[in-house]
Coordinates of C-alpha atoms and ligand atoms in Angstrom, one line a residue:
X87 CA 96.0 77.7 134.2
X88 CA 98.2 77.0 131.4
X89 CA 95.0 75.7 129.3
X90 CA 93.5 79.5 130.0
X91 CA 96.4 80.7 128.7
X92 CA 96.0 78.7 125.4
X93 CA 92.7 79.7 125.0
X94 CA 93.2 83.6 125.7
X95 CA 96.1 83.6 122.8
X96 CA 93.8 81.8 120.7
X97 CA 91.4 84.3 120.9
X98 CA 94.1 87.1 120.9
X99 CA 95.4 85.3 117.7
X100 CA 93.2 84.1 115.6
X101 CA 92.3 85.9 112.3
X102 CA 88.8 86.8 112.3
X103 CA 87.3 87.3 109.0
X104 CA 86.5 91.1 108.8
X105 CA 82.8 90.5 107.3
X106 CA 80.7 88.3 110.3
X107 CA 78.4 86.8 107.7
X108 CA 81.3 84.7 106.1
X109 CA 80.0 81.3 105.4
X110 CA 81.7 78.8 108.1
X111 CA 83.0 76.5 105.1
X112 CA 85.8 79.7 104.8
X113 CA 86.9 80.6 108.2
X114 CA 89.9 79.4 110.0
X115 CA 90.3 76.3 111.8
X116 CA 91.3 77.5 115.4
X117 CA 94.9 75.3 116.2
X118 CA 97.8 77.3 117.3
X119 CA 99.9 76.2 114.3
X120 CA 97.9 78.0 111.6
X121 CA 97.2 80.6 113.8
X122 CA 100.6 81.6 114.3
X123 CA 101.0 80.7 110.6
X124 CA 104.2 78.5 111.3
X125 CA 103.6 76.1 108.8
X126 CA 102.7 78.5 105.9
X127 CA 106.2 80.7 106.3
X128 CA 107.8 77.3 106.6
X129 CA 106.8 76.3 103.0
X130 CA 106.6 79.7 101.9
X131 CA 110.4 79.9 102.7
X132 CA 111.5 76.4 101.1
X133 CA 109.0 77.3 97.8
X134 CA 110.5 80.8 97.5
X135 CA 114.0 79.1 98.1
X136 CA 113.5 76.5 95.4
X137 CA 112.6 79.0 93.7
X138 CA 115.3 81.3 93.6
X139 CA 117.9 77.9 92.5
X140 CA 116.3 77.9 89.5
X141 CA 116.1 81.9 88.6
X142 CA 119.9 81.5 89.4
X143 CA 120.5 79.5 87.1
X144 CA 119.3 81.5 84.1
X145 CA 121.2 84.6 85.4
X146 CA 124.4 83.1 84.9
X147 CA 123.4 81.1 81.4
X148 CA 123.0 82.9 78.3
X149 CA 119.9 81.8 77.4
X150 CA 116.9 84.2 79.2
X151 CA 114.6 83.5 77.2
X152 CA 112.9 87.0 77.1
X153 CA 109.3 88.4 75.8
X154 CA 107.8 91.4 75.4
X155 CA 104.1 91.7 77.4
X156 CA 101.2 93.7 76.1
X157 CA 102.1 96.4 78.7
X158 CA 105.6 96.0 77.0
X159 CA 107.3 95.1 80.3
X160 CA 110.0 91.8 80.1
X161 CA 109.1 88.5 81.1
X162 CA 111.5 85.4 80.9
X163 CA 111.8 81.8 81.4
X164 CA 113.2 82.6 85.2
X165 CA 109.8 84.3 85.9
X166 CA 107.2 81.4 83.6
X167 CA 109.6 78.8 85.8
X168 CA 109.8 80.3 89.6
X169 CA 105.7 80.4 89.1
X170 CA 105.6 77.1 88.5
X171 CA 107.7 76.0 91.3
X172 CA 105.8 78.6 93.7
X173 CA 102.5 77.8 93.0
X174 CA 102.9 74.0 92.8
X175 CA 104.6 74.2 96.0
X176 CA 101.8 75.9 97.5
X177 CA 99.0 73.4 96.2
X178 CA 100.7 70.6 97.6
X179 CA 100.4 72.4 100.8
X180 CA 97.2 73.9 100.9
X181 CA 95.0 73.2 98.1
X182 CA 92.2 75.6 98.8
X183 CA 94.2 78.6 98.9
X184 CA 93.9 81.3 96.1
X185 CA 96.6 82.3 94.3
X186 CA 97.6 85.9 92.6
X187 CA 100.0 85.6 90.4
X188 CA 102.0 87.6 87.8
X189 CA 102.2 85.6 85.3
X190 CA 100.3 82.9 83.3
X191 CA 101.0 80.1 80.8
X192 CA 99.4 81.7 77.4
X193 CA 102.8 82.7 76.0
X194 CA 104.0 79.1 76.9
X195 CA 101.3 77.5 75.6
X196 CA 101.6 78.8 71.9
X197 CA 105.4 78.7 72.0
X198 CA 106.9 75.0 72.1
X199 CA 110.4 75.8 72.3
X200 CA 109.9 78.2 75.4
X201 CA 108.1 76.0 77.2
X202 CA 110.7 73.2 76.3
X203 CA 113.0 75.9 77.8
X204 CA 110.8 76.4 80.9
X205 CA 110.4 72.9 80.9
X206 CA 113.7 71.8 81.4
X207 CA 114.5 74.4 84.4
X208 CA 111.4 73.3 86.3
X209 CA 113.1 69.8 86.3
X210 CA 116.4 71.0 87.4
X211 CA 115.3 73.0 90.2
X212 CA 114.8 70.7 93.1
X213 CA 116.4 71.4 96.5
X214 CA 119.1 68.6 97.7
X215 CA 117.6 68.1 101.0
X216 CA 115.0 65.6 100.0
X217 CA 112.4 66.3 103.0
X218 CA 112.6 69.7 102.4
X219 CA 112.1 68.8 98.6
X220 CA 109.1 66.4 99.5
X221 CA 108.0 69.0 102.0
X222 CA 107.1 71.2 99.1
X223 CA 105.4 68.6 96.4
X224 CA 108.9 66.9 94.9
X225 CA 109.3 67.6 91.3
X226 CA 106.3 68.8 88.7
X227 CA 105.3 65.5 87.0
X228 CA 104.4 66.7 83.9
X229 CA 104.7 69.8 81.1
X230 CA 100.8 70.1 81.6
X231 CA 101.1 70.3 84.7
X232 CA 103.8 72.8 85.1
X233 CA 101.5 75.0 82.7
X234 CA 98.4 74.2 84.7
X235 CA 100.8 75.6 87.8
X236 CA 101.2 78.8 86.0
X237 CA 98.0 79.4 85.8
X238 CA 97.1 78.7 89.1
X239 CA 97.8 82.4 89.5
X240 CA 94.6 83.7 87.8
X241 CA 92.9 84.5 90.9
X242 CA 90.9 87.9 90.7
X243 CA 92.4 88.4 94.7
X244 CA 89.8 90.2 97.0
X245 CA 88.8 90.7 100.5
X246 CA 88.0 87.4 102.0
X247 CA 90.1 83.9 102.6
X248 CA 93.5 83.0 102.6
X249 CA 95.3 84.5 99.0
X250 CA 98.6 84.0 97.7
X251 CA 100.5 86.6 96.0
X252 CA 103.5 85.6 94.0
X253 CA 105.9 87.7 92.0
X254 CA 107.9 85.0 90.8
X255 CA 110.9 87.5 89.7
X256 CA 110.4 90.9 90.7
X257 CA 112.9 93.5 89.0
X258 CA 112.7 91.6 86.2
X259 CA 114.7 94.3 84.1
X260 CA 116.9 94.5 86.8
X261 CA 117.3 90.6 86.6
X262 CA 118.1 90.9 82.6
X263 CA 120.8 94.1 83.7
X264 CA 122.6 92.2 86.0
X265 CA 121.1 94.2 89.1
X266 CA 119.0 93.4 92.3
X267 CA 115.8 91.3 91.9
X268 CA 113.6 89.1 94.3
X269 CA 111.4 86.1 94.5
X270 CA 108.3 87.2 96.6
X271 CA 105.1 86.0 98.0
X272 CA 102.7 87.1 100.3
X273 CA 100.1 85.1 102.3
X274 CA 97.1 87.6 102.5
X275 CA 94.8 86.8 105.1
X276 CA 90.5 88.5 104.8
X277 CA 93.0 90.8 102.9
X278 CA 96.0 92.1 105.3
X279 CA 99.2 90.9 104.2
X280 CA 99.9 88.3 107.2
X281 CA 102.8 85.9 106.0
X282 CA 106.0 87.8 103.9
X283 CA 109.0 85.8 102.1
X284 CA 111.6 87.4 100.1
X285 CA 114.4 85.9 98.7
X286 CA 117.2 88.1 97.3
X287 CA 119.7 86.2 95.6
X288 CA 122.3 89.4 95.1
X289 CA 121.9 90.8 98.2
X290 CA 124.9 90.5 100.9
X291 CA 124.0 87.4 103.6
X292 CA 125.1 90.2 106.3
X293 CA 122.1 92.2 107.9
X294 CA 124.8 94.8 108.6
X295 CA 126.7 94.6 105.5
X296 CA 126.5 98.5 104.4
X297 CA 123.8 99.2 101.5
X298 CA 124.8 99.8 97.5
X299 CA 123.2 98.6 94.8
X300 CA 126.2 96.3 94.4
X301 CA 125.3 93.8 91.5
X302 CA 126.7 90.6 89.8
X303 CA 126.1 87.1 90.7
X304 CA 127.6 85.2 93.3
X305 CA 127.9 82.3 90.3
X306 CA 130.3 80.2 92.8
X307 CA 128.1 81.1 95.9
X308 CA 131.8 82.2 97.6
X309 CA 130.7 85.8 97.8
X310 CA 128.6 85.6 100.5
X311 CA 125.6 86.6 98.7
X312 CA 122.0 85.7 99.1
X313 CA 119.0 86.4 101.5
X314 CA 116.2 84.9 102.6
X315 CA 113.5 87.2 104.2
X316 CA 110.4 86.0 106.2
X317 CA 108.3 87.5 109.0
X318 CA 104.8 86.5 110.3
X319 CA 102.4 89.0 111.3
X320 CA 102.4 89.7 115.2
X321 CA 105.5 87.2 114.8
X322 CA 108.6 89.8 113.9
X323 CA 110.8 89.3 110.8
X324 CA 114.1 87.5 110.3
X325 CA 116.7 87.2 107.2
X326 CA 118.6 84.2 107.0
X327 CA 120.7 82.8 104.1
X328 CA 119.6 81.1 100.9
X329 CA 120.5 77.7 100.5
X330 CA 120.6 74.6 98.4
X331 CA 118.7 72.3 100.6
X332 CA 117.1 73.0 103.9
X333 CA 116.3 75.7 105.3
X334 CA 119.4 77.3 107.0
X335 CA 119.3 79.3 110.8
X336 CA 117.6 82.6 111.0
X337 CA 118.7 86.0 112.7
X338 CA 116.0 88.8 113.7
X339 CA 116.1 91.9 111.8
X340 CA 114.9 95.4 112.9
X341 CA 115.0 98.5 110.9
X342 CA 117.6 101.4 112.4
X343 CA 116.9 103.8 114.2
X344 CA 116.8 107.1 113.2
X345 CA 118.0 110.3 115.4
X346 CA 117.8 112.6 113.1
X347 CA 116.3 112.0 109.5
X348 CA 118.7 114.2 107.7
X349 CA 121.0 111.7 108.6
X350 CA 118.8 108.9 106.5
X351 CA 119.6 106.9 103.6
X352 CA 116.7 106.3 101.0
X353 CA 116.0 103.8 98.3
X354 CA 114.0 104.2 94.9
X355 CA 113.6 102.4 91.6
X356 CA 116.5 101.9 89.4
X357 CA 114.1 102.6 86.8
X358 CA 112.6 106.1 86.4
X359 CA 109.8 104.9 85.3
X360 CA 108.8 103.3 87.8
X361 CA 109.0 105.8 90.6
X362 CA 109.4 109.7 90.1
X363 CA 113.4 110.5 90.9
X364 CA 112.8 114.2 90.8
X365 CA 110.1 113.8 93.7
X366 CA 111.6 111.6 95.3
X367 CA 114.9 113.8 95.5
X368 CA 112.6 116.7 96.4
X369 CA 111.0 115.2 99.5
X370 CA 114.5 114.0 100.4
X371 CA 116.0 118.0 100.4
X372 CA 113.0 118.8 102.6
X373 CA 113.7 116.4 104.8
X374 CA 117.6 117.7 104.8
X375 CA 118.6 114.5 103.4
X376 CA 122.1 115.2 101.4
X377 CA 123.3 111.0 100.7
X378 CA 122.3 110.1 97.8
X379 CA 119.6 107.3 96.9
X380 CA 120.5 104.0 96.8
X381 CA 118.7 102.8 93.5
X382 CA 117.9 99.0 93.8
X383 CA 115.6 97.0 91.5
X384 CA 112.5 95.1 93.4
X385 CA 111.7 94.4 96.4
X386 CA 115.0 94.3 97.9
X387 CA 114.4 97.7 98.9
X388 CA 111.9 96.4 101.5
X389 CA 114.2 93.7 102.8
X390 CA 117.3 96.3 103.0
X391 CA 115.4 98.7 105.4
X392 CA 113.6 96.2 107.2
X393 CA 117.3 94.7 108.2
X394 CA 118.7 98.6 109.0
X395 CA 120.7 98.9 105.8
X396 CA 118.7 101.7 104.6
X397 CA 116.4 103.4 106.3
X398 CA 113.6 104.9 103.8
X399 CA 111.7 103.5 101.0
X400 CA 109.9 106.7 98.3
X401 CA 107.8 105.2 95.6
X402 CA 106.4 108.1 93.8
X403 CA 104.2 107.7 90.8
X404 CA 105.3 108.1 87.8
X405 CA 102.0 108.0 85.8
X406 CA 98.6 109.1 86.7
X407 CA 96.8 105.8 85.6
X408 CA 99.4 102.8 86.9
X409 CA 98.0 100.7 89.5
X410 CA 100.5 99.2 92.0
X411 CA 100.3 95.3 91.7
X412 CA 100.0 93.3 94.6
X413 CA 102.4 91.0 94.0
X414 CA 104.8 93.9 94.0
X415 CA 104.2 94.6 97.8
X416 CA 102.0 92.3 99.7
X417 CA 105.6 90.3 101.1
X418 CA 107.5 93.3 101.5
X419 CA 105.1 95.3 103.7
X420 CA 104.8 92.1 106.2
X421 CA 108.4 92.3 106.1
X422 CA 108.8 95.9 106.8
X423 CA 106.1 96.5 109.5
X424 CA 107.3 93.4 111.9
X425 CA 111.0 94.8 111.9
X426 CA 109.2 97.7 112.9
X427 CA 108.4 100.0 110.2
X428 CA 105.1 101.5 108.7
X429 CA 104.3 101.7 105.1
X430 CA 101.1 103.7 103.5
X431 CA 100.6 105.1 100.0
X432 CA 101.9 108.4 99.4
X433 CA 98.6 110.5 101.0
X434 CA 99.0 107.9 103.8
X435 CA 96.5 105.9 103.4
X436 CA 96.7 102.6 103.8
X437 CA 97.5 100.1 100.9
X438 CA 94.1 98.4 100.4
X439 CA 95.0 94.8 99.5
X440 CA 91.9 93.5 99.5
X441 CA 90.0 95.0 96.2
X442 CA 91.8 92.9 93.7
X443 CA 94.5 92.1 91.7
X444 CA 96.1 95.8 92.0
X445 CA 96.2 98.3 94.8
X446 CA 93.7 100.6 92.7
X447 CA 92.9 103.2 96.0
X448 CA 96.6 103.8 96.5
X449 CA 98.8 106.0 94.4
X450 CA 102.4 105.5 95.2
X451 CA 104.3 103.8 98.0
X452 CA 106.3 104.9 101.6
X453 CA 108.2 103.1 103.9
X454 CA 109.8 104.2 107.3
X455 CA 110.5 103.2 110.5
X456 CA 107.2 104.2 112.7
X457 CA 108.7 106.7 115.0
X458 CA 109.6 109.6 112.0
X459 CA 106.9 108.1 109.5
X460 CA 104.8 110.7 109.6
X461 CA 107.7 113.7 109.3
X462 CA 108.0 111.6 105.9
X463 CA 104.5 111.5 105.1
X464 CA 104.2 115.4 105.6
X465 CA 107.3 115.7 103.4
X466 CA 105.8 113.7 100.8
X467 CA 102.6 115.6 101.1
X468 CA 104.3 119.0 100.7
X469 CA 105.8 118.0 97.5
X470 CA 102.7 116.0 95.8
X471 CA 100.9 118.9 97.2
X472 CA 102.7 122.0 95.4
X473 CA 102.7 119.8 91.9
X474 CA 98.7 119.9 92.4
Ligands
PPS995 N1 104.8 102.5 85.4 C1 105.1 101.8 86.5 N2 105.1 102.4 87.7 C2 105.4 101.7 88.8 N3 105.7 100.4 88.8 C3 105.8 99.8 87.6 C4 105.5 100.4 86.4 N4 105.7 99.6 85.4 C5 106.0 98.4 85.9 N5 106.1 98.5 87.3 C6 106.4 97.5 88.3 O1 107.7 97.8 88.9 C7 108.2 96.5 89.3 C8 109.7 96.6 89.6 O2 109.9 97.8 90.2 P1 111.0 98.2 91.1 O3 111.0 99.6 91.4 O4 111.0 97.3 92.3 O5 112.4 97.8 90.3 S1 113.1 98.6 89.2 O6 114.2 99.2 89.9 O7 112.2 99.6 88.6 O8 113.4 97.6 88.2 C9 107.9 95.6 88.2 O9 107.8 94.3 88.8 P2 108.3 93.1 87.8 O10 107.4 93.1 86.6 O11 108.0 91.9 88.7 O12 109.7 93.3 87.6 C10 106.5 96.1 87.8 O13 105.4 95.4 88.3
MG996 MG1 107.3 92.9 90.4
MG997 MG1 107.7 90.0 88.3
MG998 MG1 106.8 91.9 85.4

């Protein structure tokens, strides 16, 4: 009986690719391990952690290293670095996955004293639990190899296979202003977002810890700052905290819920260019919403509601022609929907994924908990609506 039982939640789990003429060389191999995707979150957490040792410590050093990119946004030696880690973690893991990434090495490549920069973080960085360092590669070996793990996030993304996406800092002006910011990456699965880790650095280690933007780094790690989120789909979500070395115990996390949505707390951009205050404020009045917004940078906003400490996220567009990158929300939806909450664009449609590197259907971004989602949506509507 028990081997029926296996073989029923096989079935019932396993990711089917959505197109049935997918060569066999690219679906999934039927185990229950990597069909519950245990071992991907479990390197996905320690890469992400890694990670986040290293974007520590240029936060607190004076030295950021900063550029200007053609679309004028910042990039800094945190970001070229946490890449590097990421992505090499991931190959030494599963060398056939593809990999969306934000940044690449061209900047690097022309620029020897930035990459000596980079390159001398990326050494640093290891975590001090040496099985959970091995478990994730060890160190890089080599400067061409650290800028051959950069751009190992080249990949044009799309609808079929296993494919990474990594924002190696996201908030990265918020990470030069002091503020929130997040390491984040997404397994995407035939194009769903399936596996979600985010780690948060300056957010409070307490789920229930109440929600401001509260900034500055716990340089001492005595403040009791730091957050690792993770969640599986079908699996639920957890936050535990960020640590040197292995990976430390998790707690389950579920978004609040809401009686009555005047009562809510929202979070938007820090930057106003990045998501429309005045419509977001407007769909918060129709919704008799009177606290102000929390304004956090990055994709702590995701992990906040997903633990209860806000309860709404409004991305409103700001332009007509930006296209939401995936690496700015593939983790945080995963996170979001398996503590309970649904997200959509602001029409509410569905955040598509799977057509490439940005989310090119969608325009704008909404996160609630399910049960008053779509009192939001309609709010949202109304006010997109009456600007048409
Ligand atoms: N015009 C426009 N509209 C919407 N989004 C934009 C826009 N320009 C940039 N970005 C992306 O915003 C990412 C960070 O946004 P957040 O809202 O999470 O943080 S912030 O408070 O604005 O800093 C930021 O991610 P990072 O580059 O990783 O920091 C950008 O990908
Ligand atoms: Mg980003
Ligand atoms: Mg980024
Ligand atoms: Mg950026």
């Amino acid at each position: 009986r028990a081997l029926t039982r296996l073989n029923q939640l096989r079935t019932h789990l396993a990711p089917r690719p959505s197109n049935p003429t997918t060569p066999s060389s690219i679906t999934h191999t039927h185990n229950l391990s990597t069909m519950s995707y245990t071992r991907e979150l479990h390197t996905a957490l320690l890469a992400v952690q890694r990670a986040t040792l290293l974007t520590k410590s240029v936060y607190t050093s004076h030295t950021k290293g900063t550029l200007s990119k053609s679309d004028s946004s910042p990039v800094t030696i945190g970001d070229f670095g946490a890449q590097a880690l990421i992505i090499a973690s991931l190959r030494h893991a599963f060398p056939n996955d593809a990999i969306v990434g934000e940044e690449d090495a061209d900047d690097l490549r022309s620029d020897a004293a930035l990459r000596d920069l980079v390159w001398d973080l990326v050494q640093k960085a290891r975590l001090e639990d040496s099985e959970a360092e091995a478990e994730i590669g060890g160190p890089i070996k080599s400067v061409e190899g650290m800028l051959d793990a950069i751009d190992g996030g080249r990949s044009p993304g799309g609808r079929q296979g296993r494919i990474w996406a990594l924002d190696p800092i996201d908030g990265t002006k918020g990470f030069l202003r002091g503020g929130q910011y997040a390491v984040c990456l997404g397994l995407m699965v035939d194009g769903v977002p399936t596996v979600g880790v985010i780690g948060c650095p300056n957010l409070p280690v307490d789920d229930a810890a109440p929600l401001d933007a509260s900034t500055g780094v716990d340089a001492d790690d005595k403040e009791g700052k730091g957050v690792l989120f993770g969640a599986v789909k079908g699996h639920g979500a957890t936050s535990r905290p960020l640590s040197k070395g292995a990976l430390q115990k998790e707690t389950k996390i579920v978004m609040k819920e809401i009686q009555d949505i005047s009562q809510a707390t929202f979070c938007e951009s820090v930057e106003a260019g990045h998501s429309s205050h005045g419509d977001n404020a407007a769909i918060a009045q129709k919704l008799g919403i009177t606290k102000p917004s929390v304004r956090m940078d990055s994709q702590a906003k995701y992990g906040s509601i997903a633990r209860g400490a806000g309860d709404l996220y409004l991305r409103l567009p700001v332009s007509k022609t930006y296209e939401e990158k995936i690496w700015d929300h593939a983790a945080g939806v995963v996170i979001v929907q398996e503590a309970g909450g649904e997200v959509s664009d602001a029409w509410g449609k569905p955040l598509d994924f799977g057509i490439g590197r940005t989310l090119k259907e969608n325009k704008g971004v909404v996160a609630a908990p399910k049960e008053v989602f779509p009192t939001v949506i309609e709010a949202v509507k109304e006010v997109l609506g009456a600007k048409q």
